[in-house]
Amino acid sequence: DAKTTQPPSMDCAEGRAANLPCNHSTISGNEYVYWYRQIHSQGPQYIIHGLKNNETNEMASLIITEDRKSSTLILPHATLRDTAVYYCIEEQGAQKLVFGQGTRLTINP
Amino acid sequence: GAVVSQHPSWVICKSGTSVKIECRSLDFQATTMFWYRQFPKQSLMLMATSNEGSKATYEQGVEKDKFLINHASLTLSTLTVTSAHPEDSSFYICSATPGLSNYGYTFGSGTRLTVV
């Protein structure tokens, strides 16, 4: 079963930063937190992942709390193309990804 | 970056027939592959995990005799939906990983199966 909790939906204005929260209170020490997004009728697209430290790449930043029980995905300058369902996933047993319900992010013009 | 190719992208089949879906890792060796199913407006549901050269491990509630998974090589896994029925109509997605720590998981583009 999925072990992460995310708000079902969020809205963000185009050009603003989108901050998507996630709770993963049962994560163990060697399990990564992964973020993917899915645009309608496509396969999930990798965004970023992390273990303990904050991470940044060309798509987003990932802020992980010190106790690792929650994280926030930041899309610094959201565009209309960022409208998608965003999944925060706790890698289970360091071997597989079990998806929760995700957050439906809508970027508004 | 890592690429996973899934084929076909969509298929329509008659009730009672079998359908095979292929998942290939194009630029890396996938020691482990995963198969998911997604119904409209729902999240992805993990069906099974397959390791190259061994039997797949199915999630609870997934019929192994109905969803046959073969992972005979490090770059190819197949999912066969046997004796398909309309309730098997869904979006099937595969994922692959080389199994190396911190490497991540790459997903295919999915297969839309419609059983009529």
mmCIF file of N, CA and C in Angstrom, chain A residues 5-107:
data_model
loop_
_atom_site.group_PDB
_atom_site.id
_atom_site.type_symbol
_atom_site.label_atom_id
_atom_site.label_comp_id
_atom_site.label_asym_id
_atom_site.label_seq_id
_atom_site.Cartn_x
_atom_site.Cartn_y
_atom_site.Cartn_z
ATOM 1 N N THR A 5 1.072 10.759 1.786
ATOM 2 C CA THR A 5 -0.157 11.541 1.830
ATOM 3 C C THR A 5 0.074 12.867 1.136
ATOM 4 N N GLN A 6 -0.806 13.169 0.164
ATOM 5 C CA GLN A 6 -0.708 14.422 -0.575
ATOM 6 C C GLN A 6 -2.093 15.057 -0.664
ATOM 7 N N PRO A 7 -2.147 16.386 -0.772
ATOM 8 C CA PRO A 7 -3.461 17.013 -1.008
ATOM 9 C C PRO A 7 -3.976 16.580 -2.374
ATOM 10 N N PRO A 8 -5.278 16.354 -2.505
ATOM 11 C CA PRO A 8 -5.806 15.859 -3.777
ATOM 12 C C PRO A 8 -5.674 16.848 -4.928
ATOM 13 N N SER A 9 -5.711 18.130 -4.632
ATOM 14 C CA SER A 9 -5.623 19.100 -5.728
ATOM 15 C C SER A 9 -5.019 20.410 -5.236
ATOM 16 N N MET A 10 -4.415 21.118 -6.178
ATOM 17 C CA MET A 10 -3.844 22.438 -5.902
ATOM 18 C C MET A 10 -3.928 23.284 -7.161
ATOM 19 N N ASP A 11 -3.983 24.573 -6.954
ATOM 20 C CA ASP A 11 -3.940 25.518 -8.059
ATOM 21 C C ASP A 11 -2.753 26.449 -7.880
ATOM 22 N N CYS A 12 -2.227 26.918 -8.999
ATOM 23 C CA CYS A 12 -1.108 27.841 -8.954
ATOM 24 C C CYS A 12 -1.193 28.740 -10.176
ATOM 25 N N ALA A 13 -0.811 29.991 -9.998
ATOM 26 C CA ALA A 13 -0.819 30.925 -11.120
ATOM 27 C C ALA A 13 0.430 30.739 -11.971
ATOM 28 N N GLU A 14 0.244 30.860 -13.252
ATOM 29 C CA GLU A 14 1.368 30.751 -14.186
ATOM 30 C C GLU A 14 2.458 31.755 -13.819
ATOM 31 N N GLY A 15 3.705 31.283 -13.838
ATOM 32 C CA GLY A 15 4.835 32.145 -13.502
ATOM 33 C C GLY A 15 5.212 32.154 -12.035
ATOM 34 N N ARG A 16 4.311 31.676 -11.208
ATOM 35 C CA ARG A 16 4.603 31.615 -9.783
ATOM 36 C C ARG A 16 5.223 30.257 -9.444
ATOM 37 N N ALA A 17 5.768 30.179 -8.226
ATOM 38 C CA ALA A 17 6.327 28.908 -7.764
ATOM 39 C C ALA A 17 5.192 28.014 -7.263
ATOM 40 N N ALA A 18 5.243 26.770 -7.664
ATOM 41 C CA ALA A 18 4.273 25.777 -7.175
ATOM 42 C C ALA A 18 4.967 24.929 -6.118
ATOM 43 N N ASN A 19 4.371 24.874 -4.947
ATOM 44 C CA ASN A 19 4.940 24.107 -3.840
ATOM 45 C C ASN A 19 3.999 22.963 -3.490
ATOM 46 N N LEU A 20 4.436 21.751 -3.728
ATOM 47 C CA LEU A 20 3.589 20.585 -3.504
ATOM 48 C C LEU A 20 4.104 19.812 -2.291
ATOM 49 N N PRO A 21 3.264 19.700 -1.253
ATOM 50 C CA PRO A 21 3.703 18.993 -0.040
ATOM 51 C C PRO A 21 3.418 17.500 -0.095
ATOM 52 N N CYS A 22 4.161 16.778 0.731
ATOM 53 C CA CYS A 22 3.958 15.335 0.828
ATOM 54 C C CYS A 22 4.400 14.861 2.212
ATOM 55 N N ASN A 23 3.574 14.025 2.803
ATOM 56 C CA ASN A 23 3.942 13.397 4.070
ATOM 57 C C ASN A 23 4.322 11.947 3.825
ATOM 58 N N HIS A 24 5.444 11.533 4.389
ATOM 59 C CA HIS A 24 5.890 10.138 4.278
ATOM 60 C C HIS A 24 6.458 9.747 5.628
ATOM 61 N N SER A 25 5.571 9.669 6.610
ATOM 62 C CA SER A 25 6.000 9.521 7.996
ATOM 63 C C SER A 25 6.582 8.148 8.312
ATOM 64 N N THR A 26 6.339 7.156 7.444
ATOM 65 C CA THR A 26 6.819 5.808 7.747
ATOM 66 C C THR A 26 8.088 5.440 6.986
ATOM 67 N N ILE A 27 8.668 6.415 6.334
ATOM 68 C CA ILE A 27 9.842 6.122 5.501
ATOM 69 C C ILE A 27 10.994 5.623 6.363
ATOM 70 N N SER A 28 11.720 4.654 5.851
ATOM 71 C CA SER A 28 12.860 4.136 6.611
ATOM 72 C C SER A 28 14.157 4.736 6.066
ATOM 73 N N GLY A 29 15.224 4.431 6.762
ATOM 74 C CA GLY A 29 16.476 5.142 6.543
ATOM 75 C C GLY A 29 17.072 5.065 5.154
ATOM 76 N N ASN A 30 16.856 3.961 4.451
ATOM 77 C CA ASN A 30 17.499 3.806 3.149
ATOM 78 C C ASN A 30 16.521 3.902 1.982
ATOM 79 N N GLU A 31 15.329 4.375 2.236
ATOM 80 C CA GLU A 31 14.321 4.487 1.186
ATOM 81 C C GLU A 31 14.271 5.914 0.633
ATOM 82 N N TYR A 32 14.378 6.017 -0.671
ATOM 83 C CA TYR A 32 14.336 7.313 -1.330
ATOM 84 C C TYR A 32 12.892 7.799 -1.452
ATOM 85 N N VAL A 33 12.748 9.101 -1.593
ATOM 86 C CA VAL A 33 11.476 9.712 -1.951
ATOM 87 C C VAL A 33 11.569 10.123 -3.411
ATOM 88 N N TYR A 34 10.640 9.647 -4.204
ATOM 89 C CA TYR A 34 10.603 9.959 -5.629
ATOM 90 C C TYR A 34 9.395 10.844 -5.944
ATOM 91 N N TRP A 35 9.582 11.715 -6.902
ATOM 92 C CA TRP A 35 8.484 12.513 -7.431
ATOM 93 C C TRP A 35 8.376 12.267 -8.927
ATOM 94 N N TYR A 36 7.158 11.954 -9.343
ATOM 95 C CA TYR A 36 6.843 11.798 -10.760
ATOM 96 C C TYR A 36 5.613 12.634 -11.061
ATOM 97 N N ARG A 37 5.405 12.884 -12.319
ATOM 98 C CA ARG A 37 4.154 13.515 -12.720
ATOM 99 C C ARG A 37 3.596 12.789 -13.923
ATOM 100 N N GLN A 38 2.289 12.873 -14.071
ATOM 101 C CA GLN A 38 1.624 12.189 -15.170
ATOM 102 C C GLN A 38 0.646 13.151 -15.828
ATOM 103 N N ILE A 39 0.880 13.329 -17.095
ATOM 104 C CA ILE A 39 -0.045 14.096 -17.921
ATOM 105 C C ILE A 39 -0.984 13.087 -18.558
ATOM 106 N N HIS A 40 -2.199 13.491 -18.753
ATOM 107 C CA HIS A 40 -3.270 12.590 -19.170
ATOM 108 C C HIS A 40 -2.852 11.601 -20.249
ATOM 109 N N SER A 41 -3.103 10.311 -19.944
ATOM 110 C CA SER A 41 -2.894 9.233 -20.909
ATOM 111 C C SER A 41 -1.446 9.063 -21.332
ATOM 112 N N GLN A 42 -0.533 9.451 -20.463
ATOM 113 C CA GLN A 42 0.882 9.205 -20.717
ATOM 114 C C GLN A 42 1.481 8.451 -19.539
ATOM 115 N N GLY A 43 2.675 7.902 -19.740
ATOM 116 C CA GLY A 43 3.374 7.268 -18.638
ATOM 117 C C GLY A 43 3.929 8.313 -17.685
ATOM 118 N N PRO A 44 4.157 7.949 -16.436
ATOM 119 C CA PRO A 44 4.717 8.904 -15.478
ATOM 120 C C PRO A 44 6.096 9.405 -15.911
ATOM 121 N N GLN A 45 6.316 10.681 -15.675
ATOM 122 C CA GLN A 45 7.585 11.319 -16.020
ATOM 123 C C GLN A 45 8.364 11.585 -14.743
ATOM 124 N N TYR A 46 9.603 11.176 -14.722
ATOM 125 C CA TYR A 46 10.461 11.394 -13.563
ATOM 126 C C TYR A 46 10.731 12.885 -13.377
ATOM 127 N N ILE A 47 10.665 13.327 -12.115
ATOM 128 C CA ILE A 47 11.001 14.718 -11.821
ATOM 129 C C ILE A 47 12.290 14.780 -11.013
ATOM 130 N N ILE A 48 12.287 14.152 -9.856
ATOM 131 C CA ILE A 48 13.417 14.280 -8.944
ATOM 132 C C ILE A 48 13.287 13.229 -7.853
ATOM 133 N N HIS A 49 14.376 12.907 -7.186
ATOM 134 C CA HIS A 49 14.296 12.057 -6.019
ATOM 135 C C HIS A 49 15.401 12.415 -5.046
ATOM 136 N N GLY A 50 15.211 12.022 -3.785
ATOM 137 C CA GLY A 50 16.196 12.346 -2.764
ATOM 138 C C GLY A 50 16.123 11.396 -1.593
ATOM 139 N N LEU A 51 17.173 11.414 -0.805
ATOM 140 C CA LEU A 51 17.247 10.556 0.380
ATOM 141 C C LEU A 51 17.199 11.389 1.660
ATOM 142 N N LYS A 52 18.163 12.248 1.820
ATOM 143 C CA LYS A 52 18.223 13.075 3.034
ATOM 144 C C LYS A 52 18.400 14.547 2.695
ATOM 145 N N ASN A 53 19.270 14.802 1.731
ATOM 146 C CA ASN A 53 19.605 16.179 1.407
ATOM 147 C C ASN A 53 18.615 16.774 0.415
ATOM 148 N N ASN A 54 18.518 18.084 0.416
ATOM 149 C CA ASN A 54 17.712 18.758 -0.592
ATOM 150 C C ASN A 54 18.358 18.552 -1.955
ATOM 151 N N GLU A 55 17.540 18.474 -2.961
ATOM 152 C CA GLU A 55 18.024 18.232 -4.310
ATOM 153 C C GLU A 55 17.441 19.257 -5.270
ATOM 154 N N THR A 56 18.192 19.550 -6.307
ATOM 155 C CA THR A 56 17.719 20.461 -7.352
ATOM 156 C C THR A 56 18.191 19.957 -8.702
ATOM 157 N N ASN A 57 17.292 20.028 -9.675
ATOM 158 C CA ASN A 57 17.698 19.747 -11.058
ATOM 159 C C ASN A 57 17.016 20.762 -11.964
ATOM 160 N N GLU A 58 17.072 20.511 -13.252
ATOM 161 C CA GLU A 58 16.560 21.494 -14.199
ATOM 162 C C GLU A 58 15.036 21.621 -14.148
ATOM 163 N N MET A 59 14.383 20.650 -13.537
ATOM 164 C CA MET A 59 12.915 20.691 -13.484
ATOM 165 C C MET A 59 12.394 21.278 -12.181
ATOM 166 N N ALA A 60 13.033 20.907 -11.067
ATOM 167 C CA ALA A 60 12.441 21.228 -9.779
ATOM 168 C C ALA A 60 13.463 21.164 -8.664
ATOM 169 N N SER A 61 12.989 21.552 -7.491
ATOM 170 C CA SER A 61 13.772 21.388 -6.261
ATOM 171 C C SER A 61 12.977 20.520 -5.300
ATOM 172 N N LEU A 62 13.698 19.750 -4.509
ATOM 173 C CA LEU A 62 13.076 18.882 -3.518
ATOM 174 C C LEU A 62 13.645 19.238 -2.157
ATOM 175 N N ILE A 63 12.737 19.613 -1.265
ATOM 176 C CA ILE A 63 13.137 19.956 0.093
ATOM 177 C C ILE A 63 12.651 18.847 1.013
ATOM 178 N N ILE A 64 13.566 18.200 1.712
ATOM 179 C CA ILE A 64 13.219 17.098 2.612
ATOM 180 C C ILE A 64 13.485 17.561 4.033
ATOM 181 N N THR A 65 12.521 17.371 4.914
ATOM 182 C CA THR A 65 12.721 17.783 6.301
ATOM 183 C C THR A 65 13.788 16.924 6.961
ATOM 184 N N GLU A 66 14.342 17.465 8.014
ATOM 185 C CA GLU A 66 15.457 16.783 8.670
ATOM 186 C C GLU A 66 15.056 15.410 9.192
ATOM 187 N N ASP A 67 13.811 15.265 9.653
ATOM 188 C CA ASP A 67 13.369 13.967 10.166
ATOM 189 C C ASP A 67 12.886 13.046 9.046
ATOM 190 N N ARG A 68 12.896 13.560 7.811
ATOM 191 C CA ARG A 68 12.525 12.809 6.595
ATOM 192 C C ARG A 68 11.067 12.397 6.562
ATOM 193 N N LYS A 69 10.244 12.965 7.384
ATOM 194 C CA LYS A 69 8.837 12.575 7.413
ATOM 195 C C LYS A 69 7.988 13.347 6.408
ATOM 196 N N SER A 70 8.556 14.340 5.801
ATOM 197 C CA SER A 70 7.806 15.075 4.781
ATOM 198 C C SER A 70 8.772 15.734 3.807
ATOM 199 N N SER A 71 8.219 16.101 2.677
ATOM 200 C CA SER A 71 9.027 16.795 1.672
ATOM 201 C C SER A 71 8.128 17.741 0.881
ATOM 202 N N THR A 72 8.765 18.649 0.160
ATOM 203 C CA THR A 72 8.051 19.600 -0.687
ATOM 204 C C THR A 72 8.735 19.657 -2.041
ATOM 205 N N LEU A 73 7.947 19.499 -3.070
ATOM 206 C CA LEU A 73 8.439 19.666 -4.434
ATOM 207 C C LEU A 73 8.168 21.097 -4.856
ATOM 208 N N ILE A 74 9.172 21.751 -5.386
ATOM 209 C CA ILE A 74 9.020 23.138 -5.813
ATOM 210 C C ILE A 74 9.280 23.252 -7.308
ATOM 211 N N LEU A 75 8.264 23.710 -8.026
ATOM 212 C CA LEU A 75 8.431 24.084 -9.435
ATOM 213 C C LEU A 75 8.610 25.595 -9.439
ATOM 214 N N PRO A 76 9.796 26.091 -9.721
ATOM 215 C CA PRO A 76 10.087 27.498 -9.449
ATOM 216 C C PRO A 76 9.277 28.504 -10.265
ATOM 217 N N HIS A 77 9.014 28.196 -11.502
ATOM 218 C CA HIS A 77 8.261 29.120 -12.350
ATOM 219 C C HIS A 77 7.263 28.295 -13.166
ATOM 220 N N ALA A 78 6.118 28.062 -12.592
ATOM 221 C CA ALA A 78 5.165 27.136 -13.204
ATOM 222 C C ALA A 78 4.649 27.663 -14.543
ATOM 223 N N THR A 79 4.517 26.754 -15.485
ATOM 224 C CA THR A 79 3.919 27.078 -16.782
ATOM 225 C C THR A 79 2.671 26.231 -16.973
ATOM 226 N N LEU A 80 1.892 26.558 -17.988
ATOM 227 C CA LEU A 80 0.658 25.814 -18.248
ATOM 228 C C LEU A 80 0.950 24.342 -18.499
ATOM 229 N N ARG A 81 2.137 24.062 -19.057
ATOM 230 C CA ARG A 81 2.503 22.675 -19.349
ATOM 231 C C ARG A 81 2.815 21.861 -18.100
ATOM 232 N N ASP A 82 2.891 22.535 -16.963
ATOM 233 C CA ASP A 82 3.134 21.816 -15.704
ATOM 234 C C ASP A 82 1.842 21.277 -15.094
ATOM 235 N N THR A 83 0.712 21.553 -15.713
ATOM 236 C CA THR A 83 -0.552 20.994 -15.252
ATOM 237 C C THR A 83 -0.505 19.475 -15.415
ATOM 238 N N ALA A 84 -0.660 18.767 -14.292
ATOM 239 C CA ALA A 84 -0.516 17.306 -14.307
ATOM 240 C C ALA A 84 -0.881 16.776 -12.922
ATOM 241 N N VAL A 85 -0.867 15.464 -12.790
ATOM 242 C CA VAL A 85 -0.984 14.830 -11.475
ATOM 243 C C VAL A 85 0.424 14.532 -10.993
ATOM 244 N N TYR A 86 0.747 14.997 -9.807
ATOM 245 C CA TYR A 86 2.084 14.832 -9.242
ATOM 246 C C TYR A 86 2.045 13.779 -8.136
ATOM 247 N N TYR A 87 2.930 12.830 -8.254
ATOM 248 C CA TYR A 87 2.987 11.743 -7.293
ATOM 249 C C TYR A 87 4.268 11.809 -6.479
ATOM 250 N N CYS A 88 4.095 11.764 -5.185
ATOM 251 C CA CYS A 88 5.201 11.624 -4.247
ATOM 252 C C CYS A 88 5.201 10.170 -3.820
ATOM 253 N N ILE A 89 6.322 9.486 -3.963
ATOM 254 C CA ILE A 89 6.349 8.047 -3.735
ATOM 255 C C ILE A 89 7.512 7.683 -2.832
ATOM 256 N N GLU A 90 7.184 6.894 -1.846
ATOM 257 C CA GLU A 90 8.203 6.378 -0.938
ATOM 258 C C GLU A 90 8.643 5.031 -1.481
ATOM 259 N N GLU A 91 9.894 4.925 -1.860
ATOM 260 C CA GLU A 91 10.405 3.680 -2.410
ATOM 261 C C GLU A 91 10.340 2.598 -1.343
ATOM 262 N N GLN A 92 9.622 1.531 -1.625
ATOM 263 C CA GLN A 92 9.372 0.535 -0.598
ATOM 264 C C GLN A 92 10.417 -0.569 -0.612
ATOM 265 N N GLY A 93 11.040 -0.734 0.519
ATOM 266 C CA GLY A 93 12.066 -1.764 0.635
ATOM 267 C C GLY A 93 13.225 -1.544 -0.305
ATOM 268 N N ALA A 94 13.377 -0.289 -0.750
ATOM 269 C CA ALA A 94 14.424 0.058 -1.718
ATOM 270 C C ALA A 94 14.300 -0.778 -2.989
ATOM 271 N N GLN A 95 13.073 -1.218 -3.309
ATOM 272 C CA GLN A 95 12.934 -2.116 -4.445
ATOM 273 C C GLN A 95 11.785 -1.804 -5.389
ATOM 274 N N LYS A 96 10.793 -1.037 -4.979
ATOM 275 C CA LYS A 96 9.678 -0.784 -5.878
ATOM 276 C C LYS A 96 8.961 0.495 -5.493
ATOM 277 N N LEU A 97 8.172 0.996 -6.436
ATOM 278 C CA LEU A 97 7.393 2.206 -6.229
ATOM 279 C C LEU A 97 5.915 1.862 -6.201
ATOM 280 N N VAL A 98 5.260 2.222 -5.121
ATOM 281 C CA VAL A 98 3.817 2.028 -5.002
ATOM 282 C C VAL A 98 3.179 3.415 -4.954
ATOM 283 N N PHE A 99 2.334 3.702 -5.933
ATOM 284 C CA PHE A 99 1.764 5.032 -6.088
ATOM 285 C C PHE A 99 0.588 5.268 -5.147
ATOM 286 N N GLY A 100 0.503 6.487 -4.629
ATOM 287 C CA GLY A 100 -0.690 6.942 -3.929
ATOM 288 C C GLY A 100 -1.594 7.666 -4.921
ATOM 289 N N GLN A 101 -2.458 8.512 -4.398
ATOM 290 C CA GLN A 101 -3.441 9.186 -5.247
ATOM 291 C C GLN A 101 -2.903 10.438 -5.907
ATOM 292 N N GLY A 102 -1.817 10.991 -5.384
ATOM 293 C CA GLY A 102 -1.203 12.143 -6.015
ATOM 294 C C GLY A 102 -1.962 13.445 -5.819
ATOM 295 N N THR A 103 -1.362 14.515 -6.313
ATOM 296 C CA THR A 103 -1.964 15.850 -6.288
ATOM 297 C C THR A 103 -2.203 16.305 -7.716
ATOM 298 N N ARG A 104 -3.434 16.670 -7.994
ATOM 299 C CA ARG A 104 -3.743 17.225 -9.314
ATOM 300 C C ARG A 104 -3.436 18.710 -9.270
ATOM 301 N N LEU A 105 -2.360 19.099 -9.951
ATOM 302 C CA LEU A 105 -1.932 20.494 -9.983
ATOM 303 C C LEU A 105 -2.457 21.153 -11.250
ATOM 304 N N THR A 106 -3.138 22.262 -11.063
ATOM 305 C CA THR A 106 -3.644 23.037 -12.195
ATOM 306 C C THR A 106 -2.946 24.387 -12.207
ATOM 307 N N ILE A 107 -2.303 24.689 -13.317
ATOM 308 C CA ILE A 107 -1.660 25.988 -13.482
ATOM 309 C C ILE A 107 -2.626 26.888 -14.251
#
